[in-house]
Coordinates of C-alpha atoms and ligand atoms in Angstrom, one line a residue:
X1420 CA 0.0 0.0 0.0
X1421 CA 1.2 3.5 -0.7
X1422 CA 1.7 5.7 2.3
X1423 CA 0.0 9.1 2.5
X1424 CA 3.4 10.6 1.9
X1425 CA 3.8 8.8 -1.4
X1426 CA 0.4 9.8 -2.7
X1427 CA 1.0 13.4 -1.8
X1428 CA 4.5 13.0 -3.4
X1429 CA 3.1 11.8 -6.7
X1430 CA 0.7 14.7 -6.7
X1431 CA 3.4 17.2 -5.8
X1432 CA 5.9 15.8 -8.2
X1433 CA 3.9 17.4 -11.0
X1434 CA 4.1 20.7 -9.3
X1435 CA 7.5 20.9 -7.9
X1436 CA 10.0 18.1 -7.5
X1437 CA 12.0 19.6 -4.6
X1438 CA 8.8 20.0 -2.5
X1439 CA 8.1 16.4 -3.2
X1440 CA 11.4 15.3 -1.6
X1441 CA 10.7 17.5 1.3
X1442 CA 7.2 16.2 1.9
X1443 CA 8.3 12.6 1.4
X1444 CA 11.2 13.0 3.9
X1445 CA 8.9 14.6 6.4
X1446 CA 6.1 12.1 6.2
X1447 CA 8.1 8.9 6.0
X1448 CA 10.1 9.2 9.2
X1449 CA 9.0 11.7 11.7
X1450 CA 10.4 11.6 15.2
X1451 CA 7.9 10.6 17.9
X1452 CA 7.7 12.0 21.4
X1453 CA 4.9 10.4 23.3
X1454 CA 4.3 11.9 26.7
X1455 CA 2.1 10.0 29.2
X1456 CA 1.0 11.3 32.6
X1457 CA -0.1 9.1 35.4
X1458 CA -3.5 9.5 37.0
X1459 CA -3.9 13.0 35.6
X1460 CA -7.6 14.1 35.3
X1461 CA -8.9 15.8 32.2
X1462 CA -10.2 18.6 34.4
X1463 CA -6.7 19.4 35.6
X1464 CA -5.5 21.0 32.4
X1465 CA -6.0 24.7 31.4
X1466 CA -6.9 24.0 27.8
X1467 CA -9.5 21.4 29.0
X1468 CA -11.2 24.1 31.1
X1469 CA -9.3 24.4 34.3
X1470 CA -8.9 28.1 35.1
X1471 CA -6.9 27.9 38.3
X1472 CA -4.1 25.4 37.7
X1473 CA -1.5 26.9 35.3
X1474 CA -0.5 24.6 32.5
X1475 CA 0.9 27.0 29.9
X1476 CA 3.1 24.5 28.1
X1477 CA 0.5 21.9 27.6
X1478 CA -2.0 24.6 26.6
X1479 CA 0.5 25.9 24.0
X1480 CA 1.0 22.4 22.7
X1481 CA -2.8 22.2 22.1
X1482 CA -2.8 25.6 20.5
X1483 CA -0.1 24.5 18.0
X1484 CA -1.9 21.2 17.3
X1485 CA -5.0 19.1 17.7
X1486 CA -6.9 18.7 21.0
X1487 CA -9.0 15.6 21.3
X1488 CA -12.0 15.9 23.6
X1489 CA -13.2 12.3 23.5
X1490 CA -9.9 10.5 24.0
X1491 CA -10.5 7.2 25.8
X1492 CA -8.2 5.0 27.8
X1493 CA -8.7 1.3 27.2
X1494 CA -8.7 0.6 30.9
X1495 CA -9.1 2.7 34.1
X1496 CA -5.8 1.5 35.7
X1497 CA -2.1 1.7 34.9
X1498 CA -1.1 -1.8 33.9
X1499 CA -3.9 -2.7 31.6
X1500 CA -4.2 0.8 30.1
X1501 CA -0.4 0.8 29.3
X1502 CA -0.5 -2.7 27.9
X1503 CA -3.2 -1.6 25.5
X1504 CA -1.4 1.6 24.7
X1505 CA 1.8 -0.2 23.8
X1506 CA 0.2 -3.0 21.8
X1507 CA -2.9 -1.3 20.3
X1508 CA -5.0 -4.1 21.8
X1509 CA -7.5 -4.4 24.6
X1510 CA -5.6 -5.6 27.7
X1511 CA -7.4 -8.9 27.9
X1512 CA -5.9 -9.9 24.6
X1513 CA -2.4 -10.0 26.1
X1514 CA -3.6 -11.4 29.4
X1515 CA -3.0 -8.1 31.1
X1516 CA -6.6 -7.2 31.9
X1517 CA -7.7 -10.2 33.9
X1518 CA -8.8 -10.2 37.5
X1519 CA -7.4 -12.9 39.8
X1520 CA -4.3 -11.6 41.5
X1521 CA -5.2 -7.9 41.3
X1522 CA -5.8 -5.5 38.4
X1523 CA -2.2 -4.1 38.2
X1524 CA 1.2 -5.7 38.7
X1525 CA 1.8 -5.3 42.5
X1526 CA 5.5 -6.1 42.9
X1527 CA 8.6 -6.0 40.8
X1528 CA 9.4 -9.6 41.8
X1529 CA 6.4 -11.2 40.0
X1530 CA 6.3 -13.4 37.0
X1531 CA 3.5 -11.6 35.2
X1532 CA 4.0 -8.9 32.6
X1533 CA 3.6 -8.0 29.0
X1534 CA 4.2 -11.3 27.2
X1535 CA 7.3 -11.5 25.0
X1536 CA 5.1 -12.5 21.9
X1537 CA 3.2 -9.2 22.1
X1538 CA 4.4 -6.5 19.7
X1539 CA 4.7 -2.9 20.8
X1540 CA 5.0 0.0 18.4
X1541 CA 8.6 0.4 19.6
X1542 CA 9.4 -3.1 18.5
X1543 CA 8.2 -2.3 15.0
X1544 CA 9.8 1.1 14.8
X1545 CA 13.1 -0.4 15.9
X1546 CA 13.0 -2.6 12.8
X1547 CA 12.4 0.5 10.7
X1548 CA 15.6 2.0 11.9
X1549 CA 14.4 4.1 14.8
X1550 CA 16.3 4.7 18.0
X1551 CA 13.8 4.0 20.7
X1552 CA 13.8 5.0 24.3
X1553 CA 11.5 5.1 27.3
X1554 CA 12.1 7.4 30.3
X1555 CA 10.0 7.0 33.5
X1556 CA 7.4 4.6 34.5
X1557 CA 7.0 1.1 32.9
X1558 CA 4.7 -1.0 35.1
X1559 CA 4.5 -3.9 32.6
X1560 CA 6.7 -6.4 34.4
X1561 CA 10.3 -7.4 34.6
X1562 CA 11.2 -11.2 34.7
X1563 CA 9.4 -14.4 33.7
X1564 CA 11.1 -17.5 35.1
X1565 CA 14.5 -16.6 36.4
X1566 CA 16.1 -13.4 37.7
X1567 CA 17.4 -11.2 34.9
X1568 CA 15.7 -13.1 32.1
X1569 CA 14.1 -9.6 31.7
X1570 CA 11.4 -11.1 29.4
X1571 CA 9.0 -8.3 30.3
X1572 CA 11.6 -5.5 30.5
X1573 CA 11.3 -2.5 28.2
X1574 CA 14.6 -3.6 26.4
X1575 CA 12.8 -6.8 25.5
X1576 CA 9.8 -4.9 24.1
X1577 CA 11.5 -2.8 21.4
X1578 CA 13.3 -0.1 23.4
X1579 CA 17.0 0.5 23.0
X1580 CA 17.2 2.6 26.1
X1581 CA 15.3 2.6 29.4
X1582 CA 15.8 5.0 32.3
X1583 CA 13.1 4.9 35.0
X1584 CA 11.0 2.9 37.3
X1585 CA 10.3 -0.7 36.1
X1586 CA 7.3 -0.8 38.5
X1587 CA 5.7 2.5 39.4
X1588 CA 5.6 5.2 42.0
X1589 CA 3.5 4.1 45.0
X1590 CA 2.9 6.0 48.2
X1591 CA 5.1 3.5 49.9
X1592 CA 8.1 4.8 47.8
X1593 CA 8.1 7.9 49.9
X1594 CA 9.1 7.1 53.5
X1595 CA 6.3 7.9 55.9
X1596 CA 3.8 8.1 53.0
X1597 CA 0.3 6.9 53.4
X1598 CA -0.3 3.3 52.6
X1599 CA -1.5 2.4 49.1
X1600 CA -1.5 -1.3 49.3
X1601 CA -5.0 -2.6 49.3
X1602 CA -6.7 -5.4 51.0
X1603 CA -6.0 -8.3 48.6
X1604 CA -2.5 -7.2 48.5
X1605 CA -2.1 -7.3 52.3
X1606 CA -3.8 -10.7 52.2
X1607 CA -1.0 -11.9 49.8
X1608 CA 1.6 -10.7 52.2
X1609 CA 0.0 -12.4 55.1
X1610 CA -0.3 -15.6 53.0
X1611 CA 3.4 -15.5 52.2
X1612 CA 4.5 -14.8 55.8
X1613 CA 2.4 -17.8 56.9
X1614 CA 3.9 -19.9 54.2
X1615 CA 7.4 -19.1 55.3
X1616 CA 6.5 -19.8 59.0
X1617 CA 5.1 -23.2 58.1
X1618 CA 8.1 -24.0 55.9
X1619 CA 10.4 -23.3 58.8
X1620 CA 8.4 -25.4 61.3
X1621 CA 8.3 -28.3 58.8
X1622 CA 12.1 -28.1 58.3
X1623 CA 12.7 -28.1 62.1
X1624 CA 10.4 -31.1 62.6
X1625 CA 12.1 -32.8 59.6
X1626 CA 15.5 -32.2 61.0
X1627 CA 14.6 -33.6 64.4
X1628 CA 13.0 -36.7 63.0
X1629 CA 15.8 -37.1 60.4
X1630 CA 13.2 -37.1 57.7
X1631 CA 14.6 -34.1 55.9
X1632 CA 18.3 -34.0 54.9
X1633 CA 18.8 -30.4 55.7
X1634 CA 21.4 -28.4 57.6
X1635 CA 20.7 -26.2 60.6
X1636 CA 22.4 -23.4 58.7
X1637 CA 19.8 -23.7 55.9
X1638 CA 17.0 -23.6 58.5
X1639 CA 18.5 -20.6 60.1
X1640 CA 18.8 -18.8 56.8
X1641 CA 15.1 -19.5 56.0
X1642 CA 14.0 -18.4 59.5
X1643 CA 16.1 -15.2 59.2
X1644 CA 14.6 -14.6 55.8
X1645 CA 11.1 -15.2 57.1
X1646 CA 11.8 -12.9 60.0
X1647 CA 13.0 -10.1 57.8
X1648 CA 10.0 -10.6 55.5
X1649 CA 7.8 -10.2 58.5
X1650 CA 9.6 -7.2 59.9
X1651 CA 9.5 -5.4 56.6
X1652 CA 5.8 -6.0 56.1
X1653 CA 5.1 -5.0 59.6
X1654 CA 6.9 -1.8 59.0
X1655 CA 4.4 -1.8 56.2
X1656 CA 5.8 0.5 53.5
X1657 CA 9.3 -0.8 54.0
X1658 CA 8.7 -3.9 52.0
X1659 CA 7.5 -2.0 48.9
X1660 CA 9.9 0.8 49.6
X1661 CA 13.1 -1.3 49.3
X1662 CA 12.0 -4.0 46.9
X1663 CA 9.6 -2.4 44.4
X1664 CA 10.5 1.3 44.3
X1665 CA 13.7 1.2 42.3
X1666 CA 15.3 3.2 39.6
X1667 CA 17.0 1.5 36.6
X1668 CA 19.1 2.4 33.6
X1669 CA 18.7 -0.4 31.1
X1670 CA 19.4 -3.5 33.1
X1671 CA 21.3 -1.8 35.9
X1672 CA 19.8 -0.8 39.2
X1673 CA 20.8 2.8 40.0
X1674 CA 18.8 3.4 43.1
X1675 CA 17.2 0.9 45.5
X1676 CA 15.1 2.4 47.0
X1677 CA 14.7 5.2 44.7
X1678 CA 14.8 8.8 45.9
X1679 CA 11.5 10.3 44.9
X1680 CA 12.6 13.9 45.2
X1681 CA 15.3 13.5 42.6
X1682 CA 13.1 11.9 39.9
X1683 CA 11.7 15.0 38.1
X1684 CA 15.1 16.4 37.4
X1685 CA 16.3 13.0 36.2
X1686 CA 13.3 12.5 33.8
X1687 CA 13.9 15.9 32.2
X1688 CA 17.6 15.4 32.0
X1689 CA 17.3 12.0 30.5
X1690 CA 14.6 13.0 28.0
X1691 CA 16.6 16.0 26.8
X1692 CA 19.8 14.0 26.5
X1693 CA 18.0 11.3 24.6
X1694 CA 16.7 13.8 22.0
X1695 CA 20.1 15.5 21.7
X1696 CA 21.9 12.1 21.2
X1697 CA 19.5 11.1 18.5
X1698 CA 18.8 14.3 16.7
X1699 CA 20.4 13.0 13.5
X1700 CA 18.4 9.8 13.2
X1701 CA 14.6 9.2 13.5
X1702 CA 13.8 8.4 17.1
X1703 CA 10.9 7.4 19.3
X1704 CA 10.8 8.6 22.8
X1705 CA 8.2 7.7 25.3
X1706 CA 8.2 10.0 28.3
X1707 CA 6.2 8.3 31.0
X1708 CA 5.8 10.6 34.0
X1709 CA 5.1 9.4 37.6
X1710 CA 3.3 12.7 37.9
X1711 CA 0.6 13.2 39.2
X1712 CA 0.4 9.9 41.0
X1713 CA 0.8 10.1 44.8
X1714 CA 3.0 10.5 46.7
X1715 CA 3.0 14.2 45.8
X1716 CA 6.5 15.4 46.2
X1717 CA 6.9 18.7 44.4
X1718 CA 10.5 19.9 43.9
X1719 CA 11.6 23.1 45.7
X1720 CA 10.9 25.3 42.8
X1721 CA 7.2 24.3 42.6
X1722 CA 6.3 23.6 46.2
X1723 CA 3.6 26.1 47.3
X1724 CA 3.3 27.7 43.9
X1725 CA -0.2 26.6 42.8
X1726 CA -3.6 27.5 44.1
X1727 CA -4.4 23.8 44.7
X1728 CA -2.0 22.6 47.3
X1729 CA 0.6 19.9 46.6
X1730 CA -1.6 18.4 44.0
X1731 CA -1.7 21.6 42.0
X1732 CA 2.1 22.1 42.5
X1733 CA 2.8 18.7 41.0
X1734 CA 0.5 19.3 38.0
X1735 CA 2.3 22.6 37.4
X1736 CA 5.7 20.9 37.8
X1737 CA 4.7 18.3 35.3
X1738 CA 3.6 21.0 32.9
X1739 CA 7.0 22.6 33.2
X1740 CA 8.6 19.3 32.5
X1741 CA 6.5 18.9 29.4
X1742 CA 7.7 22.3 28.4
X1743 CA 11.4 21.3 28.9
X1744 CA 11.0 18.3 26.7
X1745 CA 9.3 20.3 24.0
X1746 CA 11.9 23.0 24.1
X1747 CA 14.6 20.4 23.5
X1748 CA 12.8 19.4 20.3
X1749 CA 12.2 23.0 19.2
X1750 CA 15.7 24.3 20.0
X1751 CA 17.3 21.5 17.9
X1752 CA 15.2 22.5 14.9
X1753 CA 13.2 19.3 15.1
X1754 CA 9.8 21.0 15.5
X1755 CA 8.5 20.2 12.0
X1756 CA 9.8 16.7 11.9
X1757 CA 8.5 15.6 15.3
X1758 CA 5.1 14.3 16.2
X1759 CA 4.4 15.1 19.9
X1760 CA 1.6 13.5 21.8
X1761 CA 0.4 14.1 25.3
X1762 CA -2.1 12.0 27.3
X1763 CA -2.9 10.5 30.6
X1764 CA -3.1 6.7 31.2
X1765 CA -6.6 7.1 32.8
X1766 CA -8.6 9.5 34.9
X1767 CA -7.9 11.1 38.3
X1768 CA -8.1 9.1 41.5
X1769 CA -11.2 10.3 43.4
X1770 CA -10.5 8.3 46.6
X1771 CA -7.2 10.0 47.3
X1772 CA -7.9 12.9 49.6
X1773 CA -6.1 14.9 52.2
X1774 CA -8.8 15.8 54.6
X1775 CA -11.4 17.5 52.3
X1776 CA -8.8 18.4 49.6
X1777 CA -8.8 16.3 46.4
X1778 CA -5.2 15.1 45.9
X1779 CA -5.7 12.5 43.3
X1780 CA -6.8 14.4 40.2
X1781 CA -9.9 16.2 38.9
X1782 CA -12.0 14.9 36.1
X1783 CA -14.0 18.0 35.5
X1784 CA -17.6 17.5 34.4
X1785 CA -17.1 13.8 34.0
X1786 CA -18.5 11.4 36.5
X1787 CA -16.3 8.8 38.3
X1788 CA -12.5 8.3 38.2
X1789 CA -9.6 5.9 38.3
X1790 CA -10.6 2.3 38.6
X1791 CA -14.1 2.8 37.2
X1792 CA -14.3 1.5 33.7
X1793 CA -17.6 2.7 32.6
X1794 CA -18.0 6.2 33.9
X1795 CA -16.3 8.8 31.7
X1796 CA -14.2 10.2 34.6
X1797 CA -12.2 7.0 34.7
X1798 CA -11.4 6.8 31.0
X1799 CA -11.8 10.1 29.3
X1800 CA -8.4 11.8 29.3
X1801 CA -6.6 14.7 27.6
X1802 CA -5.2 13.9 24.2
X1803 CA -3.1 16.4 22.3
X1804 CA -1.1 16.0 19.0
X1805 CA 1.3 18.5 17.5
X1806 CA 3.2 18.2 14.2
X1807 CA 3.4 21.6 12.6
X1808 CA 2.9 21.8 8.9
X1809 CA 1.3 18.4 8.8
X1810 CA -1.4 18.4 11.6
X1811 CA -3.5 21.6 11.7
X1812 CA -3.0 24.0 14.6
X1813 CA -5.6 25.2 17.1
X1814 CA -8.0 22.5 16.2
X1815 CA -10.5 20.6 18.4
X1816 CA -11.7 17.1 17.4
X1817 CA -14.7 15.6 19.3
X1818 CA -14.8 12.2 17.7
X1819 CA -14.2 9.1 19.9
X1820 CA -10.5 8.1 19.8
X1821 CA -8.6 5.6 21.9
X1822 CA -5.1 5.5 23.5
X1823 CA -4.9 2.2 21.5
X1824 CA -4.9 4.3 18.3
X1825 CA -1.3 5.3 18.9
X1826 CA -0.2 1.9 17.9
X1827 CA -1.4 1.9 14.3
X1828 CA -0.8 5.6 13.9
X1829 CA 2.9 5.5 15.0
X1830 CA 3.5 2.3 13.1
X1831 CA 2.0 3.7 9.9
X1832 CA 3.9 7.0 10.1
X1833 CA 7.1 5.2 11.0
X1834 CA 6.9 3.1 7.8
X1835 CA 6.2 -0.1 9.6
X1836 CA 3.5 -2.7 8.9
X1837 CA 0.8 -3.8 11.3
X1838 CA 1.0 -7.4 12.5
X1839 CA -1.6 -9.5 10.6
X1840 CA -1.6 -12.5 12.9
X1841 CA -3.6 -10.8 15.7
X1842 CA -6.5 -8.5 16.3
X1843 CA -5.5 -4.8 16.6
X1844 CA -8.2 -2.7 18.3
X1845 CA -6.7 0.7 17.7
X1846 CA -7.3 2.7 14.5
X1847 CA -5.0 4.9 12.5
X1848 CA -5.6 8.5 13.7
X1849 CA -3.7 10.2 10.9
X1850 CA -6.7 10.8 8.5
X1851 CA -8.6 12.3 11.4
X1852 CA -5.8 14.4 12.7
X1853 CA -5.0 15.8 9.2
X1854 CA -8.8 16.3 8.6
X1855 CA -8.8 14.0 5.6
X1856 CA -11.8 12.5 7.2
X1857 CA -14.2 14.0 9.8
X1858 CA -15.3 10.6 11.3
X1859 CA -13.5 8.4 13.8
X1860 CA -13.2 4.8 12.7
X1861 CA -14.4 3.7 16.1
X1862 CA -18.1 2.9 15.9
X1863 CA -17.9 0.9 19.2
X1864 CA -15.6 1.0 22.1
X1865 CA -15.8 -1.5 25.0
X1866 CA -15.1 -0.5 28.6
X1867 CA -13.6 -3.2 30.7
X1868 CA -13.1 -3.3 34.5
X1869 CA -10.6 -6.1 35.1
X1870 CA -12.1 -8.9 33.0
X1871 CA -15.7 -7.7 33.1
X1872 CA -17.3 -5.6 30.5
X1873 CA -18.9 -2.7 32.3
X1874 CA -20.0 -0.5 29.5
X1875 CA -20.0 0.0 25.7
X1876 CA -20.0 3.2 23.6
X1877 CA -21.7 3.6 20.3
X1878 CA -20.8 6.4 18.0
X1879 CA -23.5 6.7 15.4
X1880 CA -21.8 8.1 12.3
X1881 CA -24.9 9.3 10.6
X1882 CA -26.5 11.2 13.4
X1883 CA -23.2 12.1 15.2
X1884 CA -24.7 10.9 18.5
X1885 CA -22.7 9.0 21.0
X1886 CA -24.4 6.6 23.3
X1887 CA -23.1 4.8 26.4
X1888 CA -24.7 1.6 27.7
X1889 CA -23.7 0.5 31.3
X1890 CA -24.2 -3.1 32.2
X1891 CA -22.6 -2.8 35.6
X1892 CA -21.5 0.2 37.6
X1893 CA -19.4 0.3 40.8
X1894 CA -21.4 0.3 44.1
X1895 CA -20.4 3.6 45.6
X1896 CA -19.7 4.0 49.3
X1897 CA -21.0 5.8 51.3
X1898 CA -24.3 6.0 49.5
X1899 CA -24.7 9.1 47.5
X1900 CA -21.0 9.6 47.0
X1901 CA -19.2 9.1 43.7
X1902 CA -16.4 6.8 44.7
X1903 CA -15.6 3.9 47.0
X1904 CA -14.4 5.7 50.1
X1905 CA -14.3 2.6 52.3
X1906 CA -11.3 1.4 50.2
X1907 CA -8.8 2.7 47.8
X1908 CA -10.4 1.8 44.5
X1909 CA -13.8 0.6 43.4
X1910 CA -14.0 -3.1 42.5
X1911 CA -15.1 -4.7 39.3
X1912 CA -17.2 -7.7 40.3
X1913 CA -19.7 -9.4 42.6
X1914 CA -20.7 -7.3 45.6
X1915 CA -18.6 -4.4 44.4
X1916 CA -20.8 -3.6 41.5
X1917 CA -24.5 -3.0 40.7
X1918 CA -25.7 -5.0 37.7
X1919 CA -28.2 -3.2 35.4
X1920 CA -30.9 -5.2 33.8
X1921 CA -32.1 -3.4 31.7
X1922 CA -28.8 -1.6 31.1
X1923 CA -28.4 2.1 31.9
X1924 CA -28.4 4.3 28.8
X1925 CA -27.0 7.8 28.4
X1926 CA -26.7 10.0 25.3
X1927 CA -23.1 11.2 25.9
X1928 CA -23.1 13.7 23.2
X1929 CA -25.8 15.8 24.9
X1930 CA -25.2 14.5 28.5
X1931 CA -21.5 14.2 28.9
X1932 CA -21.8 14.1 32.7
X1933 CA -24.0 11.0 32.5
X1934 CA -26.6 12.5 34.8
X1935 CA -29.9 11.7 32.9
X1936 CA -30.4 8.0 32.3
X1937 CA -32.8 7.4 29.4
X1938 CA -35.7 5.0 29.4
X1939 CA -38.2 3.7 26.9
X1940 CA -40.5 6.5 28.2
X1941 CA -38.1 9.3 27.8
X1942 CA -36.3 8.3 24.6
X1943 CA -37.7 6.8 21.4
X1944 CA -34.3 5.5 20.6
X1945 CA -34.0 3.5 23.8
X1946 CA -34.8 0.0 22.5
X1947 CA -33.1 0.4 19.1
X1948 CA -29.8 1.6 20.8
X1949 CA -29.8 -1.2 23.3
X1950 CA -30.3 -3.8 20.7
X1951 CA -27.7 -2.4 18.3
X1952 CA -25.1 -2.3 21.2
X1953 CA -26.1 -5.8 22.3
X1954 CA -25.3 -7.2 18.9
X1955 CA -22.0 -5.3 18.8
X1956 CA -21.0 -6.7 22.2
X1957 CA -21.9 -10.2 21.1
X1958 CA -19.7 -9.8 18.0
X1959 CA -16.9 -8.3 20.0
X1960 CA -17.0 -11.1 22.5
X1961 CA -16.6 -13.7 19.8
X1962 CA -13.1 -12.3 19.2
X1963 CA -11.9 -13.0 22.7
X1964 CA -9.6 -16.0 23.1
X1965 CA -8.1 -17.6 26.1
X1966 CA -4.5 -16.5 26.8
X1967 CA -2.2 -17.0 29.8
X1968 CA -3.3 -14.7 32.5
X1969 CA -0.5 -12.4 33.5
X1970 CA -2.3 -11.1 36.5
X1971 CA -3.4 -14.4 38.0
X1972 CA -2.9 -15.0 41.7
X1973 CA 0.3 -16.9 41.0
X1974 CA 1.7 -14.6 38.4
X1975 CA 1.1 -11.5 40.5
X1976 CA 2.5 -13.1 43.7
X1977 CA 5.9 -11.9 44.9
X1978 CA 8.6 -14.4 44.4
X1979 CA 12.0 -14.0 46.1
X1980 CA 13.8 -15.6 43.2
X1981 CA 12.6 -13.0 40.8
X1982 CA 13.4 -10.0 43.0
X1983 CA 15.7 -7.5 41.3
X1984 CA 18.3 -6.7 43.8
X1985 CA 21.2 -4.3 44.0
X1986 CA 23.6 -5.9 46.5
X1987 CA 23.1 -9.1 48.3
X1988 CA 19.6 -10.4 48.7
X1989 CA 17.7 -9.7 51.0
X1990 CA 19.8 -6.7 51.8
X1991 CA 19.1 -4.8 48.5
X1992 CA 20.4 -1.3 48.6
X1993 CA 22.3 1.1 46.4
X1994 CA 22.5 4.7 45.3
X1995 CA 24.6 5.4 42.2
X1996 CA 22.9 8.7 41.3
X1997 CA 23.7 10.5 44.5
X1998 CA 25.6 13.5 43.3
X1999 CA 23.7 14.3 40.2
X2000 CA 21.6 17.4 41.0
X2001 CA 17.9 17.5 41.9
X2002 CA 16.7 20.9 40.7
X2003 CA 14.7 20.9 37.5
X2004 CA 14.9 24.7 36.8
Ligands
NAG501 C1 -8.9 22.8 38.6 O1 -8.2 21.7 39.2 C2 -8.3 21.7 40.6 C3 -7.4 20.7 41.3 O2 -7.5 19.4 40.6 C4 -9.8 21.5 41.0 O3 -9.9 21.5 42.4 C5 -10.6 22.6 40.3 O4 -12.0 22.4 40.6 C6 -10.4 22.7 38.8 N1 -11.1 23.8 38.3 C7 -11.9 23.6 37.3 C8 -12.6 24.9 36.8 O5 -12.2 22.5 36.8
NAG502 C1 7.5 24.5 10.1 O1 6.2 24.5 9.6 C2 5.5 25.7 9.7 C3 4.0 25.4 9.3 O2 4.0 24.8 8.1 C4 6.2 26.7 8.9 O3 5.5 28.0 9.0 C5 7.6 26.9 9.3 O4 8.3 27.8 8.5 C6 8.3 25.6 9.3 N1 9.6 25.7 10.0 C7 10.7 25.2 9.5 C8 11.9 25.4 10.3 O5 10.7 24.5 8.4
NAG503 C1 1.3 -15.6 22.8 O1 1.5 -16.8 23.4 C2 0.3 -17.3 24.2 C3 0.7 -18.6 24.9 O2 1.3 -19.5 24.0 C4 -0.8 -17.5 23.2 O3 -2.0 -17.9 23.9 C5 -1.1 -16.1 22.5 O4 -2.1 -16.3 21.6 C6 0.2 -15.6 21.9 N1 -0.1 -14.2 21.4 C7 0.1 -13.8 20.2 C8 -0.2 -12.4 19.9 O5 0.6 -14.6 19.3

């Protein structure tokens, strides 16, 4: 198939051959800088309507490019949303969206992660001659079977360079931070502790009765290990802090535990250096912020600057970091040859509060938040593209688009071919972004919570209406609240949800806040819409096949033999980035 560039080229060759070469060069291998925020709400950004948080750099990016107002995350949590983003496929296709051991990877020392046979856009671009890098958060696994097999590591998924956090930033990464580990997670810890206890007791009995050929030294080691395990989890955050909050450069551990305060400066430095190093060749850089996930640790320059406490400070700091990355592109004269993208992995986290102050993100007029698959607040995120000269400036597109669309879009523009041996759920956004078409290719989008389908969206091309059908919604607590304030996140199944039979129907295009459910009395479309969506869901569900579950109880269980460790296990500790500056301005 001819690329858009080629077609344009043939057209232009008639007019002016040197323009042709220019256009072809520009279209065939742009650089990509894909910036992803963590837990950022759509209502936190100036150009999406926030008038008190200052985000001048992101606003300018939108002014110089296209702003999507219906940009939808494939899942309302980090791990599945990022898996879908990287592969262009719903998370359940790679086994990354399945309930069982939790909805995200909980430890670094687990065997689950993005499977090696999944293809990321980075893997395809690498083959097309791109230099590829990811700076910041990964959260898609590390090892499979043995320590340092790195089967889930970014370097095994198409990236030449990785600098960042292989897991994520959790509250536990900041000493003294509030606990983020949830109930099933604590149950896993208790289970492991008990297992170790019983193992030691069995060994002692075995030794006494001569049934087990085991040395006292071995028993002592196991007991010591069990004791340390116990102590660290009794100290609560300590366990996560030392063993899951680490900073890596490629395969090397730089900080264990990582120093949260230093990270903003590192991310900016590494991103700018990556761009500088690769300015002569086409490159793909994914900048994956830990902002604005808690713990909120603004650097000195930003602490106390915003009107919204620490949360606002961190948003403004992130905006400044976006600006620093963009200025590296612009200052090197790469502005017209680089596609820049900015989005958040899912909506803001409603249940995170400090007293009455919201510290987990603001989803504007949209209902719900992080963890909720159906309500817009959990999945509708900012989405901005800039590529001067190719993508129009100061343009707003309201069509439904998905974070999964980055996969075919990036692959196509980078000159690669989409895999044909699997289903790709994302759609090429380039025709929409360049206004060659005014319609999104997504007629239906499906909204999963763990492995349960909670809702489906139908964009009716002819009428332009967008409908949303909810089959299940989270059971909020306390009653009347929006959120699950008795725990950290709303659940997806059983008693945690309310099943709707008949389903709830909203017309999103006229009721974006999902406040007026329609019924057969109030809407003449009611029956027809429900039937059409029902058929689409049935067709969609036929495409689901059984794959190994990466987030099963076993795969998401901490395993000492898979624990990345700087130093001698279990005393993992190092700091190789000590004297490297912490100011971002
Ligand atoms: C801007 O963001 C802050 C903090 O997230 C929020 O409290 C405020 O309501 C937002 N303002 C608007 C107009 O959305
Ligand atoms: C970049 O593209 C813009 C818009 O087409 C154009 O005005 C500008 O001159 C271009 N800059 C360079 C350095 O080519
Ligand atoms: C990857 O391997 C698993 C296990 O063999 C299989 O079920 C799955 O279909 C494979 N995925 C792809 C995209 O080939």
